[in-house]
Each structure stands twice: as structure tokens, then as C-alpha cells.
């Protein structure tokens, strides 16, 4: 009898704990939603409900579709909170955006049979950001969708959620064939400058340092994350001064092939590297870009984030 009574009491206690947990989680979600505002509010615009493709847990990030798409499936992923600059994002917001973007890639990619994706983020007016609400473009790419692959960047430059096409500041970016490879000494000097300003390179690097099938000189690496999962390297053929790459330590071709820890570490590293190179070059804005797959213009099958100070 005593055992049965104890068992019944324990079951009742477990039930009460479960109910309390559900109530706490519901209250947290409601408080979070109240703090963030409506996911239909983007850059001062009130969007139709059907523009909201998806939201992250707790509503920290929102994916919008049908907003003047530059190609079929073009989706905008943004923090629900109206944040203007990349550096203003809290870490949980950044990670929510990254995870939601990856989810969008899976969903839209499957629907459209996309072979690759272009991801682009314009941080600040000097980078051509069209509205004061940070956002990430996720553009699916399919075979033969554009006669000139890089035309996708011109379309993203002109994109605006409403009204007239966006007008970006003049940015003269030389074509690939006009950019001569730099010497190891030139690249080492640039990396050393970042290391000097940062005060450290990070934990020692185990050899070899690979970027795809290419082995990089350790002097090209100027940053290693605390977890050792991500690196930042100077560029062999930069588009402009300060154009660097943030790469996962493990060689994988696309973001989807990274595990959760690697993906989170990669974008945290991008935040730190962005602050570093913009500070060194006195830049008030920056471009972030990912050519996620060969069909998006990726030349080296190793996932990487371009950061270009402006």
C-alpha cells in the first residue's frame, strides 16, 4: 500500500512538473513575441501574412518570400527585432538567422531542384544596404537560370522590398581575369597586420591548412577560433583591400555539410573577423557573401564566407 501511494504521489509530482514546464515555456514564447514585435514588420513595412515563409523558434528570425524576388525562390531572412547593423545582432539572433537560412535552403532547394545558393548580406549604407533593417538574401540557383552567373549580384544590388530599385554606392570591382595573384610575401604582410592589431593569431595551427585541395601557407592565416573549428585567411586575389575569407577548418563543399557546432562557430568567427578587418581599413560598411555550391559561382569546393570592407 505504501509503495502504491508513493508511486501515485510521484506520478502526480511528475505531472505537475510537466504542466509547469509547459506553462513556463508558453510564457517565455509569449514574452519573447511581445519583446520582438510582429514578424510581419520588416524595415517599417507591414507585410501580408503570406509573405512570412517561416520563423525560428522563439521568433528571433523570420524568412520572407515573394518580396520582389530576383530569381524564383529568393528569400529574405532577417532578425524579427529591427536591427540595422551586423554588429548589433545578439549571438542568439545571429544563430537563429543562420539556422533559418539553412532550413530555407533545404525547403526551397527541394522544391525548385536548386543546385546551389547565393547568400548575400549588405551591412551598412556604404555597402548598398537598401533599408535600415539587416537582412540576408538566400537566392536559389538552378542550371541555366542566368546567362551570366555573376548577374545575380547586380540583381541583389538593385533589390528593394518596395518602391524604386535600390541605388548602390559606386563600387568598382575588377573582373577575375584582371586580378593578378599576390605573392606569399604580400599575403603574409597583410595577415601580420591583422595579427598585430588583434594581438594574437589564436591557438597554434596543426598542419596542413587546407582550402579545398590547396594547402595554404600558415602565414596566410590570421585568425583561428577559440574552438579551432574556423579560420580566417587573406585572399589570393582580393576584390578590394581587406577582402578576406572565413572558412571551416574541415573541408566541406557547402554550408549544409557542416555540423551545428561548425556552422555556429563559422558565423561567430565571421562577426569577429568583420570587426577586425573593418577596423584596420577604417571601413564603415561591409559585404558578406557565400557562393554555396558550384552553380553559385564557387570556384573552390570548400565552404567560405567572403567579407569585403567598404
CSV table of C-alpha atoms in Angstrom, one decimal:
chain,number,residue,atom,x,y,z
A,1,UNK,CA,0.0,0.0,0.0
A,2,UNK,CA,2.8,2.4,0.9
A,3,UNK,CA,4.6,1.7,-2.3
A,4,UNK,CA,1.5,2.3,-4.3
A,5,UNK,CA,0.8,5.5,-2.5
A,6,UNK,CA,4.4,6.7,-3.1
A,7,UNK,CA,4.2,5.7,-6.8
A,8,UNK,CA,0.9,7.7,-7.2
A,9,UNK,CA,2.4,10.7,-5.5
A,10,UNK,CA,5.5,10.5,-7.7
A,11,UNK,CA,3.3,10.3,-10.8
A,12,UNK,CA,1.3,13.3,-9.6
A,13,UNK,CA,4.5,15.3,-9.0
A,14,UNK,CA,5.9,14.4,-12.5
A,15,UNK,CA,2.6,15.6,-14.0
A,16,UNK,CA,2.7,18.9,-12.1
A,17,UNK,CA,6.3,19.5,-13.2
A,18,UNK,CA,5.4,18.8,-16.8
A,19,UNK,CA,2.4,21.2,-16.7
A,20,UNK,CA,4.6,23.8,-15.0
A,21,UNK,CA,7.3,23.4,-17.7
A,22,UNK,CA,4.7,23.8,-20.5
A,23,UNK,CA,3.3,26.9,-18.8
A,24,UNK,CA,6.8,28.4,-18.3
A,25,UNK,CA,7.7,27.7,-22.0
A,26,UNK,CA,4.4,29.2,-23.2
A,27,UNK,CA,5.0,32.3,-21.0
A,28,UNK,CA,8.6,32.6,-22.4
A,29,UNK,CA,7.3,32.4,-26.0
A,30,UNK,CA,4.7,35.0,-25.3
A,31,UNK,CA,7.2,37.3,-23.6
A,32,UNK,CA,9.6,36.8,-26.5
A,33,UNK,CA,7.0,37.6,-29.1
A,34,UNK,CA,5.9,40.8,-27.2
A,35,UNK,CA,9.5,41.9,-26.9
A,36,UNK,CA,10.3,41.3,-30.6
A,37,UNK,CA,7.1,42.6,-32.2
A,38,UNK,CA,5.3,41.2,-35.2
A,39,UNK,CA,7.1,39.0,-37.7
A,40,UNK,CA,5.1,40.9,-40.4
A,41,UNK,CA,7.0,44.1,-39.7
A,42,UNK,CA,10.1,44.5,-41.8
A,43,UNK,CA,12.0,47.7,-42.3
A,44,UNK,CA,9.0,49.8,-41.3
A,45,UNK,CA,6.7,47.9,-43.8
A,46,UNK,CA,3.7,45.8,-42.7
A,47,UNK,CA,3.7,42.8,-44.9
A,48,UNK,CA,0.9,40.4,-45.8
A,49,UNK,CA,0.8,37.2,-43.8
A,50,UNK,CA,1.6,35.1,-46.8
A,51,UNK,CA,5.0,36.8,-47.1
A,52,UNK,CA,6.1,35.1,-43.9
A,53,UNK,CA,7.5,31.8,-45.1
A,54,UNK,CA,8.9,30.6,-41.7
A,55,UNK,CA,10.0,31.8,-38.3
A,56,UNK,CA,12.7,30.5,-36.0
A,57,UNK,CA,12.0,29.1,-32.5
A,58,UNK,CA,11.0,32.0,-30.2
A,59,UNK,CA,10.6,34.2,-33.3
A,60,UNK,CA,14.1,35.6,-33.3
A,61,UNK,CA,14.4,35.4,-37.1
A,62,UNK,CA,11.9,35.5,-39.9
A,63,UNK,CA,12.0,34.3,-43.5
A,64,UNK,CA,10.1,36.4,-46.1
A,65,UNK,CA,9.2,35.2,-49.6
A,66,UNK,CA,7.6,36.9,-52.6
A,67,UNK,CA,9.3,40.3,-51.9
A,68,UNK,CA,10.3,41.3,-55.4
A,69,UNK,CA,12.3,38.1,-55.9
A,70,UNK,CA,15.4,38.4,-58.1
A,71,UNK,CA,15.1,34.7,-59.0
A,72,UNK,CA,12.4,32.1,-58.2
A,73,UNK,CA,12.6,31.1,-54.5
A,74,UNK,CA,14.5,34.2,-53.5
A,75,UNK,CA,14.0,34.5,-49.7
A,76,UNK,CA,14.9,37.3,-47.3
A,77,UNK,CA,16.0,36.2,-43.8
A,78,UNK,CA,16.0,38.9,-41.1
A,79,UNK,CA,16.0,39.4,-37.4
A,80,UNK,CA,12.5,40.0,-36.1
A,81,UNK,CA,13.9,42.8,-34.0
A,82,UNK,CA,14.6,45.8,-36.1
A,83,UNK,CA,18.4,45.7,-36.1
A,84,UNK,CA,20.3,47.9,-38.7
A,85,UNK,CA,23.8,46.6,-38.5
A,86,UNK,CA,25.5,43.2,-38.3
A,87,UNK,CA,27.5,44.1,-35.1
A,88,UNK,CA,24.2,44.9,-33.3
A,89,UNK,CA,23.0,41.4,-33.6
A,90,UNK,CA,23.0,39.3,-30.4
A,91,UNK,CA,24.5,35.9,-30.8
A,92,UNK,CA,21.2,34.1,-30.4
A,93,UNK,CA,19.8,36.3,-33.2
A,94,UNK,CA,22.8,35.6,-35.5
A,95,UNK,CA,22.5,31.9,-34.9
A,96,UNK,CA,18.7,32.0,-35.5
A,97,UNK,CA,19.2,33.7,-38.8
A,98,UNK,CA,21.9,31.2,-39.9
A,99,UNK,CA,19.9,28.2,-38.9
A,100,UNK,CA,16.7,29.5,-40.5
A,101,UNK,CA,18.6,30.4,-43.7
A,102,UNK,CA,19.8,26.8,-43.9
A,103,UNK,CA,16.3,25.5,-43.3
A,104,UNK,CA,15.1,27.7,-46.2
A,105,UNK,CA,17.8,26.3,-48.4
A,106,UNK,CA,16.6,22.8,-47.7
A,107,UNK,CA,12.9,23.6,-48.3
A,108,UNK,CA,13.3,25.8,-51.3
A,109,UNK,CA,16.1,23.8,-52.8
A,110,UNK,CA,14.0,20.6,-52.7
A,111,UNK,CA,11.0,22.4,-54.3
A,112,UNK,CA,13.0,24.0,-57.1
A,113,UNK,CA,15.7,21.4,-57.6
A,114,UNK,CA,18.3,24.1,-56.8
A,115,UNK,CA,21.9,23.0,-57.3
A,116,UNK,CA,23.4,25.9,-55.3
A,117,UNK,CA,22.7,29.1,-53.4
A,118,UNK,CA,24.0,32.7,-53.3
A,119,UNK,CA,23.9,34.2,-49.8
A,120,UNK,CA,24.5,37.9,-49.6
A,121,UNK,CA,24.3,40.4,-46.7
A,122,UNK,CA,24.9,44.2,-47.1
A,123,UNK,CA,26.0,45.7,-43.8
A,124,UNK,CA,25.5,49.5,-43.9
A,125,UNK,CA,24.7,52.2,-46.5
A,126,UNK,CA,28.2,52.1,-47.8
A,127,UNK,CA,27.7,48.5,-48.8
A,128,UNK,CA,24.4,49.3,-50.6
A,129,UNK,CA,22.0,48.2,-47.8
A,130,UNK,CA,18.6,49.4,-49.1
A,131,UNK,CA,16.7,49.6,-45.8
A,132,UNK,CA,17.7,50.1,-42.2
A,133,UNK,CA,16.8,46.5,-41.2
A,134,UNK,CA,19.6,44.0,-41.6
A,135,UNK,CA,18.7,41.0,-43.9
A,136,UNK,CA,20.3,38.1,-45.6
A,137,UNK,CA,19.5,37.2,-49.2
A,138,UNK,CA,19.1,33.5,-49.9
A,139,UNK,CA,18.9,33.0,-53.7
A,140,UNK,CA,18.5,29.5,-55.1
A,141,UNK,CA,20.4,28.8,-58.3
A,142,UNK,CA,19.3,26.3,-61.0
A,143,UNK,CA,21.1,25.3,-64.2
A,144,UNK,CA,20.9,28.0,-66.9
A,145,UNK,CA,18.9,30.4,-64.8
A,146,UNK,CA,21.2,33.4,-65.8
A,147,UNK,CA,23.2,33.8,-69.0
A,148,UNK,CA,26.0,35.4,-66.9
A,149,UNK,CA,26.3,33.8,-63.4
A,150,UNK,CA,27.5,37.0,-61.7
A,151,UNK,CA,24.4,38.9,-62.8
A,152,UNK,CA,22.8,37.7,-59.6
A,153,UNK,CA,24.9,40.3,-57.7
A,154,UNK,CA,23.6,43.1,-59.9
A,155,UNK,CA,20.1,41.9,-59.2
A,156,UNK,CA,20.7,41.8,-55.5
A,157,UNK,CA,22.3,45.3,-55.7
A,158,UNK,CA,19.1,46.7,-57.3
A,159,UNK,CA,16.7,44.9,-54.9
A,160,UNK,CA,14.5,46.8,-52.5
A,161,UNK,CA,11.4,45.4,-50.6
A,162,UNK,CA,9.2,48.2,-52.0
A,163,UNK,CA,9.3,51.2,-54.3
A,164,UNK,CA,12.0,52.1,-56.7
A,165,UNK,CA,15.1,49.9,-57.4
A,166,UNK,CA,17.9,50.4,-54.9
A,167,UNK,CA,20.8,52.5,-56.0
A,168,UNK,CA,24.1,51.3,-54.5
A,169,UNK,CA,27.3,53.4,-54.0
A,170,UNK,CA,29.7,53.2,-56.8
A,171,UNK,CA,31.8,50.0,-56.3
A,172,UNK,CA,34.5,49.3,-59.0
A,173,UNK,CA,35.2,45.6,-58.6
A,174,UNK,CA,37.6,44.2,-61.2
A,175,UNK,CA,36.7,41.0,-63.1
A,176,UNK,CA,38.5,37.8,-62.1
A,177,UNK,CA,40.8,37.9,-65.1
A,178,UNK,CA,42.1,41.4,-64.2
A,179,UNK,CA,43.1,40.3,-60.7
A,180,UNK,CA,46.7,39.0,-60.5
A,181,UNK,CA,47.6,36.5,-57.8
A,182,UNK,CA,49.6,38.0,-55.0
A,183,UNK,CA,52.9,36.7,-53.7
A,184,UNK,CA,53.2,34.8,-50.4
A,185,UNK,CA,55.1,37.8,-49.0
A,186,UNK,CA,52.3,40.2,-49.8
A,187,UNK,CA,49.7,38.0,-48.2
A,188,UNK,CA,51.9,37.3,-45.2
A,189,UNK,CA,52.3,41.1,-44.7
A,190,UNK,CA,48.6,41.6,-44.7
A,191,UNK,CA,47.9,38.7,-42.3
A,192,UNK,CA,50.7,40.0,-40.0
A,193,UNK,CA,49.0,43.4,-39.8
A,194,UNK,CA,45.7,41.8,-38.7
A,195,UNK,CA,47.5,39.6,-36.1
A,196,UNK,CA,49.3,42.7,-34.7
A,197,UNK,CA,46.1,44.7,-34.4
A,198,UNK,CA,44.2,41.7,-32.8
A,199,UNK,CA,47.1,40.9,-30.6
A,200,UNK,CA,47.0,37.2,-31.3
A,201,UNK,CA,46.6,34.7,-34.2
A,202,UNK,CA,44.8,32.2,-32.0
A,203,UNK,CA,45.8,28.7,-30.9
A,204,UNK,CA,48.6,27.0,-32.8
A,205,UNK,CA,47.7,25.6,-36.2
A,206,UNK,CA,48.2,22.0,-36.9
A,207,UNK,CA,49.4,21.3,-40.4
A,208,UNK,CA,48.3,21.2,-43.1
A,209,UNK,CA,46.0,24.2,-43.6
A,210,UNK,CA,43.7,23.2,-46.5
A,211,UNK,CA,41.4,25.3,-48.6
A,212,UNK,CA,39.8,22.7,-50.8
A,213,UNK,CA,42.6,20.8,-52.3
A,214,UNK,CA,45.0,23.7,-51.9
A,215,UNK,CA,47.5,23.8,-49.0
A,216,UNK,CA,47.8,27.3,-47.6
A,217,UNK,CA,50.9,28.8,-46.1
A,218,UNK,CA,50.4,29.2,-42.3
A,219,UNK,CA,51.4,32.8,-42.8
A,220,UNK,CA,48.1,33.4,-44.7
A,221,UNK,CA,46.0,32.5,-41.7
A,222,UNK,CA,45.4,35.4,-39.3
A,223,UNK,CA,42.6,34.1,-37.2
A,224,UNK,CA,41.7,30.8,-35.6
A,225,UNK,CA,38.5,30.5,-33.5
A,226,UNK,CA,38.8,29.5,-29.8
A,227,UNK,CA,37.1,26.2,-30.6
A,228,UNK,CA,39.5,25.6,-33.5
A,229,UNK,CA,36.7,25.0,-35.9
A,230,UNK,CA,37.1,28.1,-38.1
A,231,UNK,CA,39.9,30.0,-39.7
A,232,UNK,CA,40.2,33.4,-41.5
A,233,UNK,CA,42.7,33.8,-44.3
A,234,UNK,CA,43.8,36.5,-46.6
A,235,UNK,CA,42.8,36.3,-50.2
A,236,UNK,CA,45.0,35.3,-53.1
A,237,UNK,CA,43.1,37.7,-55.5
A,238,UNK,CA,41.1,40.2,-53.4
A,239,UNK,CA,38.4,42.3,-55.0
A,240,UNK,CA,39.4,45.2,-52.8
A,241,UNK,CA,41.7,45.9,-49.8
A,242,UNK,CA,40.6,43.8,-46.8
A,243,UNK,CA,38.7,41.2,-48.8
A,244,UNK,CA,39.3,38.1,-46.7
A,245,UNK,CA,37.7,34.6,-46.3
A,246,UNK,CA,36.4,32.8,-43.2
A,247,UNK,CA,36.4,29.1,-43.7
A,248,UNK,CA,35.6,26.0,-41.6
A,249,UNK,CA,38.7,24.0,-40.6
A,250,UNK,CA,37.1,20.8,-42.0
A,251,UNK,CA,37.0,20.7,-45.8
A,252,UNK,CA,33.3,20.6,-46.9
A,253,UNK,CA,31.8,22.0,-50.1
A,254,UNK,CA,28.6,23.6,-48.7
A,255,UNK,CA,27.2,25.0,-45.5
A,256,UNK,CA,24.7,22.2,-45.3
A,257,UNK,CA,27.6,19.7,-44.8
A,258,UNK,CA,28.7,21.4,-41.6
A,259,UNK,CA,27.5,20.2,-38.2
A,260,UNK,CA,25.7,22.5,-35.9
A,261,UNK,CA,28.8,23.4,-33.9
A,262,UNK,CA,30.8,24.2,-37.0
A,263,UNK,CA,28.1,26.3,-38.6
A,264,UNK,CA,27.6,28.4,-35.4
A,265,UNK,CA,31.4,28.8,-35.0
A,266,UNK,CA,31.8,29.9,-38.6
A,267,UNK,CA,29.4,32.8,-38.3
A,268,UNK,CA,30.6,33.8,-34.9
A,269,UNK,CA,34.1,33.9,-36.4
A,270,UNK,CA,32.7,36.0,-39.3
A,271,UNK,CA,31.5,38.5,-36.7
A,272,UNK,CA,34.9,38.8,-35.1
A,273,UNK,CA,36.8,39.0,-38.4
A,274,UNK,CA,34.4,41.5,-39.8
A,275,UNK,CA,35.1,43.8,-36.8
A,276,UNK,CA,38.8,43.3,-37.2
A,277,UNK,CA,39.2,44.0,-40.9
A,278,UNK,CA,36.7,46.9,-40.9
A,279,UNK,CA,38.7,48.5,-38.0
A,280,UNK,CA,42.0,48.0,-39.8
A,281,UNK,CA,40.8,49.5,-43.0
A,282,UNK,CA,38.6,52.2,-41.5
A,283,UNK,CA,35.5,50.8,-43.2
A,284,UNK,CA,32.0,51.9,-42.1
A,285,UNK,CA,30.3,49.1,-44.1
A,286,UNK,CA,30.9,45.6,-45.5
A,287,UNK,CA,29.6,43.0,-47.8
A,288,UNK,CA,29.2,39.4,-46.8
A,289,UNK,CA,28.8,36.7,-49.5
A,290,UNK,CA,28.6,33.0,-49.8
A,291,UNK,CA,28.7,31.1,-53.1
A,292,UNK,CA,27.2,27.9,-51.7
A,293,UNK,CA,27.9,25.4,-54.4
A,294,UNK,CA,29.4,25.4,-57.9
A,295,UNK,CA,26.3,26.6,-59.5
A,296,UNK,CA,26.5,29.8,-57.4
A,297,UNK,CA,30.0,30.6,-58.8
A,298,UNK,CA,32.0,28.8,-56.1
A,299,UNK,CA,35.5,28.2,-57.6
A,300,UNK,CA,37.0,26.2,-54.7
A,301,UNK,CA,34.8,23.4,-53.2
A,302,UNK,CA,35.3,24.5,-49.6
A,303,UNK,CA,32.5,26.5,-47.9
A,304,UNK,CA,33.6,30.0,-47.2
A,305,UNK,CA,32.3,33.5,-46.3
A,306,UNK,CA,33.6,36.5,-48.2
A,307,UNK,CA,34.0,39.6,-46.2
A,308,UNK,CA,34.6,42.8,-48.2
A,309,UNK,CA,35.0,46.1,-46.2
A,310,UNK,CA,33.5,49.2,-47.8
